[in-house]
Amino acid sequence: MIRLGIIGCGRISDLHAQAYLDHPEATIVAVADPDAGNLAMRGAAWGVPESARYQDHRDLLARPDVDAVEILVPHHLHVPITLDAMAAGKHVSLQKPMALSIDDALMMVKAGHEHGVTFKVFENFVFYPPVVRAKELVENGEIGDVLSIRIKSNAGWSPTAWEVPAAASAWRIDPEKCGGGPLVFDDGHHKFAIAWHFLGLADRVHAFIGSWMGVLDSPSVVSWRHPGGQVGSLEVVYSPELQLHTVQYAQDDRVEITGTKGVIWVTRGHGRMLDAPPVVLYRDGETRGFSDMPTGWETSFHRSGQHFVDALINGTAPSLTGEQGAEVLAFALAAQESSRTGTAVSPQADDLGAGETRHG
Ligand SMILES: NC(=O)c1ccc[n+]([C@@H]2O[C@H](COP(=O)([O-])OP(=O)(O)OC[C@H]3O[C@@H](n4cnc5c(N)ncnc54)[C@H](O)[C@@H]3O)[C@@H](O)[C@H]2O)c1
């Protein structure tokens, strides 16, 4: 049985907790959050007794019966809380982006190895069933060799979206706490992870990051090239009057992967804009749709969380490893730097050694 502590009981924690509550070999034994309201609400919902709810994460880490922690806090707190957890001998699953700089990311990777703990960077999008199916199709050679990846992310509004507390939006529009903007850096991290998942780390990144009312980093476009010559792009647009179908964030994504003999589309992400199968394959003059998979965005969290438990039980490497997480971070940071400087930037992650296990 893997005994988990959850540090940070905010908006996203519900989706994480469900993975552990549903895993037959996992249990949530303690929670921590300085916000007394979130602590009480989530602690009660997950069946954690009041005596195991802490406002200081160090009290949770002092418990010998916590094997692993899930860290779900604003980005500027990722590094200190992760280092505390590793020093306490806990395995760590840390939400993306793992840090705000590569140096900090590598410090955590090193600490994880020194303390002999498993370190997972939590990236749910590579567990999203339509993305998983697209990867299988690519690996089966359905579109030949991949030549390009194009990702489009629309943000808008939705009457059915879940409520996002003001506090959860406030730290995201503070670059000191978030590390970049809410759309291209925070959420964009997932899109860089998707591109990385299919093609590895880019070697040149160029970005134009716009500004909507000085609050959102939209409209924006990021383009890149991979060492093998493949190219990719991410376009992010916030449309204030665009109504979206969703039960989580008011957002939707699409991915288009082009190969030497075919094209694959992943037609949805957070929400649902297109009335189309979640995965579509075009090759040999024919279009095939694939609908035999769950498409709820929450499934990606469920699978990523359960994968962490399985990795701990089996002693296998998690996805993403710390080294892999640092590669994706380098990708995301390169876009920020490119937009700032107006030049193409080479992501600095040469010595991470993540490449060998990237597609494992
Ligand atoms: N994978 C995804 O798609 C996805 C989606 C949303 C959020 N996230 C990530 O999850 C993390 C949390 O995001 P959120 O939307 O839940 O934010 P949030 O603001 O809703 O929740 C953060 C929580 O952390 C708590 N906190 C602050 N300082 C703390 C401390 N020292 N110890 C313990 N708890 C502390 C806050 O009180 C709050 O309850 C971020 O890293 C974010 O990037 C990922």
PDB file of C-alpha atoms in Angstrom, residues 98-99 101-107 109 119 121 189 196 201 320-333 347-349 351-352 354:
ATOM      1  CA  MET A  98       8.707  21.724 -12.084  1.00  0.00           C
ATOM      2  CA  ALA A  99      10.554  25.035 -11.528  1.00  0.00           C
ATOM      3  CA  SER A 101      14.628  27.893 -14.052  1.00  0.00           C
ATOM      4  CA  ILE A 102      16.671  24.967 -15.340  1.00  0.00           C
ATOM      5  CA  ASP A 103      19.173  25.380 -12.510  1.00  0.00           C
ATOM      6  CA  ASP A 104      16.394  24.885  -9.959  1.00  0.00           C
ATOM      7  CA  ALA A 105      15.014  21.938 -11.929  1.00  0.00           C
ATOM      8  CA  LEU A 106      18.414  20.255 -11.953  1.00  0.00           C
ATOM      9  CA  MET A 107      18.863  20.927  -8.233  1.00  0.00           C
ATOM     10  CA  VAL A 109      16.748  16.120  -9.922  1.00  0.00           C
ATOM     11  CA  PHE A 119      10.757  11.935  -8.618  1.00  0.00           C
ATOM     12  CA  VAL A 121       6.995  15.471 -12.851  1.00  0.00           C
ATOM     13  CA  HIS A 189       3.724  23.708 -20.706  1.00  0.00           C
ATOM     14  CA  TRP A 196       8.213  16.740 -26.844  1.00  0.00           C
ATOM     15  CA  LEU A 201      13.181  18.524 -27.498  1.00  0.00           C
ATOM     16  CA  LEU A 320       7.913  12.105 -16.649  1.00  0.00           C
ATOM     17  CA  THR A 321      11.185  11.604 -14.829  1.00  0.00           C
ATOM     18  CA  GLY A 322      12.791  14.704 -13.354  1.00  0.00           C
ATOM     19  CA  GLU A 323      15.235  14.791 -16.271  1.00  0.00           C
ATOM     20  CA  GLN A 324      12.391  14.622 -18.776  1.00  0.00           C
ATOM     21  CA  GLY A 325      10.455  17.300 -16.911  1.00  0.00           C
ATOM     22  CA  ALA A 326      13.502  19.551 -17.146  1.00  0.00           C
ATOM     23  CA  GLU A 327      13.606  19.073 -20.916  1.00  0.00           C
ATOM     24  CA  VAL A 328      10.004  20.190 -21.254  1.00  0.00           C
ATOM     25  CA  LEU A 329      10.731  23.122 -18.953  1.00  0.00           C
ATOM     26  CA  ALA A 330      13.671  24.103 -21.165  1.00  0.00           C
ATOM     27  CA  PHE A 331      11.286  24.090 -24.146  1.00  0.00           C
ATOM     28  CA  ALA A 332       8.778  26.332 -22.321  1.00  0.00           C
ATOM     29  CA  LEU A 333      11.455  28.710 -21.024  1.00  0.00           C
ATOM     30  CA  PRO A 347      16.590  25.318 -25.216  1.00  0.00           C
ATOM     31  CA  GLN A 348      19.367  24.723 -22.733  1.00  0.00           C
ATOM     32  CA  ALA A 349      19.014  21.162 -21.581  1.00  0.00           C
ATOM     33  CA  ASP A 351      23.336  17.792 -20.068  1.00  0.00           C
ATOM     34  CA  LEU A 352      20.035  16.420 -18.790  1.00  0.00           C
ATOM     35  CA  ALA A 354      16.660  12.588 -20.672  1.00  0.00           C
TER      36      ALA A 354
END
